[in-house]
Amino acid sequence: MTSLLSVRDLRTAFNGQTVLDGVDFDLHPGKTLGLVGESGSGKSVTALSVMGLLDRNGKVLPGSSIKLEGQELAGLSERGLREVRGKRMAMIFQEPMSSLNPVYTVGDQVAETVRKHLGLSRRASRERAVELLRMVGISAPERRVTEYPHQLSGGMRQRVMIAIAISADPALLIADEPTTALDVTIQGQILALLKELQERLNMAILMITHDLGVVSQIADDVAVMYAGQIIERTEAQRLVGNPAHPYSRGLLASVPRLGMDRNVPLPSIPGSVPSPADWPAGCRFADRCEFATPQCREKPPLLIERWPGHEVACDHPLVDGVPTPEPAREVVS
Amino acid sequence: MTVTEPGAPTTGVPSSAPLLKARGASVEFTVRGRRGKTVVPAVQDIDLDIAPGETLGLVGESGCGKSTLGRALVRLADLTRGTLEFQGTQIGELKGKPLRDLRRDLQLVFQDPMSSLNPRMKVRELIGEAPLVHGLATKDSLDDLVATALERVGMPRSAADRYPHQFSGGQRQRIGIARALALEPKFIVADEPVSALDVSVQSQVVNLLVELQRDLGLTYLFVAHDLAVVDYVSDRVAVMYLGRIVEIGTDEDIRERPRHPYTKALLAAAPEIGRTEAAAPLAGDVPSVVNPPSGCPFRTRCPIAEPQCAESRPELRVVDGHQVACHLV
Ligand SMILES: Nc1ncnc2c1ncn2[C@@H]1O[C@H](COP(=O)(O)OP(=O)(O)OP(=O)(O)O)[C@@H](O)[C@H]1O
Ligand SMILES: Nc1ncnc2c1ncn2[C@@H]1O[C@H](COP(=O)(O)OP(=O)(O)OP(=O)(O)O)[C@@H](O)[C@H]1O
Ligand code: SF4
Ligand SMILES: [Mg+2]
Ligand SMILES: [Mg+2]
């Protein structure tokens, strides 16, 4: 299957400080890739690098490749990016309020995007805006178009953002923690909506979240990030059932589940995520890893396909929770 | 059969005398806007007994009144109506010195350790300030007190000489907990204490809170939106909706035998690792507390509502061994 989005050796720096250090992944048309990892691991910077929306002090470094539908986006001019952004790829954020303009009505903002991307007339874009709002499950959209963002609930605002994002029928939607700020019952509505739209529009979704439950529910594949790199990548169900990287395993074990016994301490990972300035030389997880060997601290492990469709960046990948003793440099089957 | 006073919860309450007792507790905020005054009934008619050494979990959607109730229980928000008793003494009306003395026993741990810790104060001052004011330490004994407080939360003594921004989120939360514990309180409201933390660190802090409770005999009100965390730490769980408790029971009651449609929806909505199919989500938005629906506050989103639900508000009553406020269970 050919990739819709193919990211290779993506490296991004802010003011000379590298924060993404060789990110690799593929996303196939119409599929969902969950990008998970803890705060500061580089999820949002990955998304913003793909979208070409980094702050001024941020740079995608030479040698990085970001291909969307075969077109190289790394190094593309702002003008070239504008042809792609909003049309072939779009993004929604955790806090929709910060991306909506408080002084324009919801209808104006959706219609404006439609006009910009599709070149429709004022009237036609107005009609299309109503249609889009209906598609994202906003009731009485004819009336809602006249409302301002502050008059809407958080869930409704996220629906409006989704309407704007899908207005030009993009092939790729990047969703950066789209439900993190919402209540759990509203989160369910938004996830269901994204799934429905994906099927209808055959749109691929890069779903950024720190919630492994959300990933389980909506992702086909998962990429786990740690300290600026992808450390494991495979099918979602395989990852949650059979994590091979000790960090993925630790992360999964740390998630509390209903019915756990309070007399047994919750599993946790000692220490905390190192910031980019403190990344260790070898494996970046070594200081927190119960299976670390001296070798782990010397040489950074590469992301290698250990099993068909299952890549891990660990020299002692876990099989049923047990680490492989010798550095397995070849593919095991 | 035990005799209970009117209004006293009849089940799920441990038999010892409550540490904290609320009756009809209500908190209203008056907001002045362009169109005059609006009354926000954030917390309404709460009857609650919290036993010494127990953890009561509190869950519910954003804006349903969890923080306000927590603040009211530690006297950081004033009751508009109702009464509050701590160790058998009425504390709802306390002011001045008696109220300041009471603060030693009642402490709050916040969600965001960064915004609750003064960035210009070193950890020594942050932890030592209140004990000095309350006369629990002198300038000379302060270092020891701070060191003990830090060690109790798994931090090195040397942390005392650093500023909050020099620590990770999890470490800052430990400092926030050390600070609350320095006064040797009896009751702690932990308001979303782990919500801002990464999962791998979240469990470290949850384990610490559980361990401290065991060692120090603390009583907690634990507020969180993650039902699994609440279920893990709590002896009992209260579910709030639009300022009211709609269901309360033991952690097992709520987890295994939820009866209120809202509690059921909350349980079904929480994404679970390994579950690929999502339950049908609840439709609609949360109504505003300022204009709550008539009758049952949940009826506008309730999948089983009947006409009677719009007519009168269901009171908490015992169903299946715990309390539920719903006409149809
Ligand atoms: N505009 C910026 N300027 C400087 N550094 C930045 C900027 N944006 C992000 N960073 C740094 O890049 C790293 C990765 O940040 P990123 O926002 O991608 O994390 P994340 O995985 O999205 O975390 P979260 O879960 O908290 O959103 C962090 O160390 C962060 O401090
Ligand atoms: N100081 C205040 N003045 C006016 N209204 C307030 C004040 N504090 C809280 N409220 C309102 O009271 C209601 C309850 O708020 P509260 O913060 O207790 O909710 P919560 O359940 O803690 O929500 P969250 O999960 O978002 O923390 C909300 O409608 C809120 O807007
Ligand atoms: S009282 Fe009616 S509306 Fe309220 S929860 Fe029960 S069935 Fe639903
Ligand atoms: Mg982010
Ligand atoms: Mg709150």
PDB file of C-alpha atoms in Angstrom, chain A residues 37-39 153 155-156 183-189 191-192 195 210-214 216-217 237 240 251-252 254-273 288, chain B residues 55 60-62 168 198-204 206-207 210 213-214 226-229 231-235 255 262 265-267 269-278 281-286 301:
ATOM      1  CA  GLY A  37       3.753   9.884  24.216  1.00  0.00           C
ATOM      2  CA  GLU A  38       4.147  11.993  27.301  1.00  0.00           C
ATOM      3  CA  SER A  39       4.295  15.746  27.584  1.00  0.00           C
ATOM      4  CA  SER A 153     -19.805  25.000  24.407  1.00  0.00           C
ATOM      5  CA  GLY A 155     -17.700  20.451  22.287  1.00  0.00           C
ATOM      6  CA  MET A 156     -19.601  22.634  19.792  1.00  0.00           C
ATOM      7  CA  ASP A 183     -15.573  16.015  29.297  1.00  0.00           C
ATOM      8  CA  VAL A 184     -15.533  12.307  28.771  1.00  0.00           C
ATOM      9  CA  THR A 185     -19.132  12.108  27.539  1.00  0.00           C
ATOM     10  CA  ILE A 186     -18.458  14.886  25.005  1.00  0.00           C
ATOM     11  CA  GLN A 187     -15.143  13.273  24.032  1.00  0.00           C
ATOM     12  CA  GLY A 188     -17.105  10.185  22.990  1.00  0.00           C
ATOM     13  CA  GLN A 189     -19.255  12.316  20.680  1.00  0.00           C
ATOM     14  CA  LEU A 191     -14.420  10.615  18.510  1.00  0.00           C
ATOM     15  CA  ALA A 192     -17.548   9.096  16.989  1.00  0.00           C
ATOM     16  CA  LYS A 195     -14.719   8.169  12.750  1.00  0.00           C
ATOM     17  CA  HIS A 210      -1.602  10.903  25.490  1.00  0.00           C
ATOM     18  CA  ASP A 211      -4.601   8.681  26.185  1.00  0.00           C
ATOM     19  CA  LEU A 212      -3.955   5.065  25.260  1.00  0.00           C
ATOM     20  CA  GLY A 213      -7.643   4.293  25.684  1.00  0.00           C
ATOM     21  CA  VAL A 214      -8.473   6.761  22.907  1.00  0.00           C
ATOM     22  CA  SER A 216      -7.284   1.707  21.329  1.00  0.00           C
ATOM     23  CA  GLN A 217     -10.663   2.973  20.310  1.00  0.00           C
ATOM     24  CA  GLN A 237      -4.161  -3.857  19.007  1.00  0.00           C
ATOM     25  CA  VAL A 240      -1.643  -2.649  23.609  1.00  0.00           C
ATOM     26  CA  LEU A 251       3.172   3.429  29.931  1.00  0.00           C
ATOM     27  CA  LEU A 252       0.439   0.875  29.369  1.00  0.00           C
ATOM     28  CA  SER A 254       0.673   2.878  34.455  1.00  0.00           C
ATOM     29  CA  VAL A 255      -2.818   3.563  33.148  1.00  0.00           C
ATOM     30  CA  PRO A 256      -5.215   2.896  36.007  1.00  0.00           C
ATOM     31  CA  ARG A 257      -8.071   0.552  35.230  1.00  0.00           C
ATOM     32  CA  LEU A 258     -11.360   0.147  37.032  1.00  0.00           C
ATOM     33  CA  GLY A 259     -11.375  -2.364  39.854  1.00  0.00           C
ATOM     34  CA  MET A 260      -7.708  -2.239  40.819  1.00  0.00           C
ATOM     35  CA  ASP A 261      -6.876  -3.062  44.443  1.00  0.00           C
ATOM     36  CA  ARG A 262      -5.690  -0.075  46.474  1.00  0.00           C
ATOM     37  CA  ASN A 263      -3.466  -2.299  48.595  1.00  0.00           C
ATOM     38  CA  VAL A 264      -1.321  -2.966  45.555  1.00  0.00           C
ATOM     39  CA  PRO A 265       0.612   0.128  44.415  1.00  0.00           C
ATOM     40  CA  LEU A 266      -0.086   1.262  40.856  1.00  0.00           C
ATOM     41  CA  PRO A 267       2.701   0.334  38.474  1.00  0.00           C
ATOM     42  CA  SER A 268       4.703   3.428  37.588  1.00  0.00           C
ATOM     43  CA  ILE A 269       7.891   4.359  35.763  1.00  0.00           C
ATOM     44  CA  PRO A 270      10.555   5.854  38.032  1.00  0.00           C
ATOM     45  CA  GLY A 271      11.920   9.313  37.251  1.00  0.00           C
ATOM     46  CA  SER A 272      10.528  11.614  34.591  1.00  0.00           C
ATOM     47  CA  VAL A 273      10.931  12.403  30.884  1.00  0.00           C
ATOM     48  CA  ARG A 288      14.293   4.836  33.736  1.00  0.00           C
TER      49      ARG A 288
ATOM     50  CA  THR B  55     -11.297   8.677  51.017  1.00  0.00           C
ATOM     51  CA  GLY B  60     -18.587  14.701  37.399  1.00  0.00           C
ATOM     52  CA  GLU B  61     -18.349  16.933  34.383  1.00  0.00           C
ATOM     53  CA  SER B  62     -16.551  20.232  34.152  1.00  0.00           C
ATOM     54  CA  SER B 168       9.296  18.606  36.890  1.00  0.00           C
ATOM     55  CA  ASP B 198       1.837  12.333  32.649  1.00  0.00           C
ATOM     56  CA  VAL B 199       0.545   8.827  33.269  1.00  0.00           C
ATOM     57  CA  SER B 200       3.927   7.407  34.211  1.00  0.00           C
ATOM     58  CA  VAL B 201       4.285  10.086  36.892  1.00  0.00           C
ATOM     59  CA  GLN B 202       0.601  10.195  37.805  1.00  0.00           C
ATOM     60  CA  SER B 203       0.813   6.757  39.358  1.00  0.00           C
ATOM     61  CA  GLN B 204       3.863   7.753  41.418  1.00  0.00           C
ATOM     62  CA  VAL B 206      -1.288   8.489  43.465  1.00  0.00           C
ATOM     63  CA  ASN B 207       0.807   5.852  45.250  1.00  0.00           C
ATOM     64  CA  VAL B 210      -2.345   6.443  49.314  1.00  0.00           C
ATOM     65  CA  GLN B 213      -2.974   8.350  54.103  1.00  0.00           C
ATOM     66  CA  ARG B 214      -2.110   4.943  55.510  1.00  0.00           C
ATOM     67  CA  ASP B 226     -10.654   9.905  35.666  1.00  0.00           C
ATOM     68  CA  LEU B 227     -13.051   7.335  37.079  1.00  0.00           C
ATOM     69  CA  ALA B 228     -10.403   4.622  37.255  1.00  0.00           C
ATOM     70  CA  VAL B 229      -8.125   6.753  39.448  1.00  0.00           C
ATOM     71  CA  ASP B 231     -12.129   4.070  41.907  1.00  0.00           C
ATOM     72  CA  TYR B 232      -8.602   3.048  42.906  1.00  0.00           C
ATOM     73  CA  VAL B 233      -8.091   5.563  45.726  1.00  0.00           C
ATOM     74  CA  SER B 234     -11.616   5.839  47.118  1.00  0.00           C
ATOM     75  CA  ASP B 235     -13.633   3.999  49.738  1.00  0.00           C
ATOM     76  CA  ARG B 255     -18.210   0.437  39.538  1.00  0.00           C
ATOM     77  CA  TYR B 262     -25.468   9.466  34.224  1.00  0.00           C
ATOM     78  CA  ALA B 265     -22.899   6.892  30.829  1.00  0.00           C
ATOM     79  CA  LEU B 266     -19.696   8.066  32.512  1.00  0.00           C
ATOM     80  CA  LEU B 267     -18.526   4.497  32.953  1.00  0.00           C
ATOM     81  CA  ALA B 269     -17.748   6.683  27.892  1.00  0.00           C
ATOM     82  CA  ALA B 270     -14.314   6.272  29.460  1.00  0.00           C
ATOM     83  CA  PRO B 271     -12.137   4.812  26.694  1.00  0.00           C
ATOM     84  CA  GLU B 272     -10.575   1.607  27.860  1.00  0.00           C
ATOM     85  CA  ILE B 273      -7.342   0.132  26.650  1.00  0.00           C
ATOM     86  CA  GLY B 274      -8.007  -2.855  24.430  1.00  0.00           C
ATOM     87  CA  ARG B 275     -11.640  -1.981  23.787  1.00  0.00           C
ATOM     88  CA  THR B 276     -12.082  -1.094  20.135  1.00  0.00           C
ATOM     89  CA  GLU B 277     -15.825  -0.553  20.109  1.00  0.00           C
ATOM     90  CA  ALA B 278     -17.100   2.594  21.730  1.00  0.00           C
ATOM     91  CA  PRO B 281     -22.089   8.417  23.419  1.00  0.00           C
ATOM     92  CA  LEU B 282     -24.600  10.480  25.387  1.00  0.00           C
ATOM     93  CA  ALA B 283     -26.263  12.997  23.107  1.00  0.00           C
ATOM     94  CA  GLY B 284     -26.416  16.713  23.767  1.00  0.00           C
ATOM     95  CA  ASP B 285     -24.524  19.255  25.788  1.00  0.00           C
ATOM     96  CA  VAL B 286     -24.320  19.826  29.520  1.00  0.00           C
ATOM     97  CA  ARG B 301     -29.501  14.049  28.122  1.00  0.00           C
TER      98      ARG B 301
END
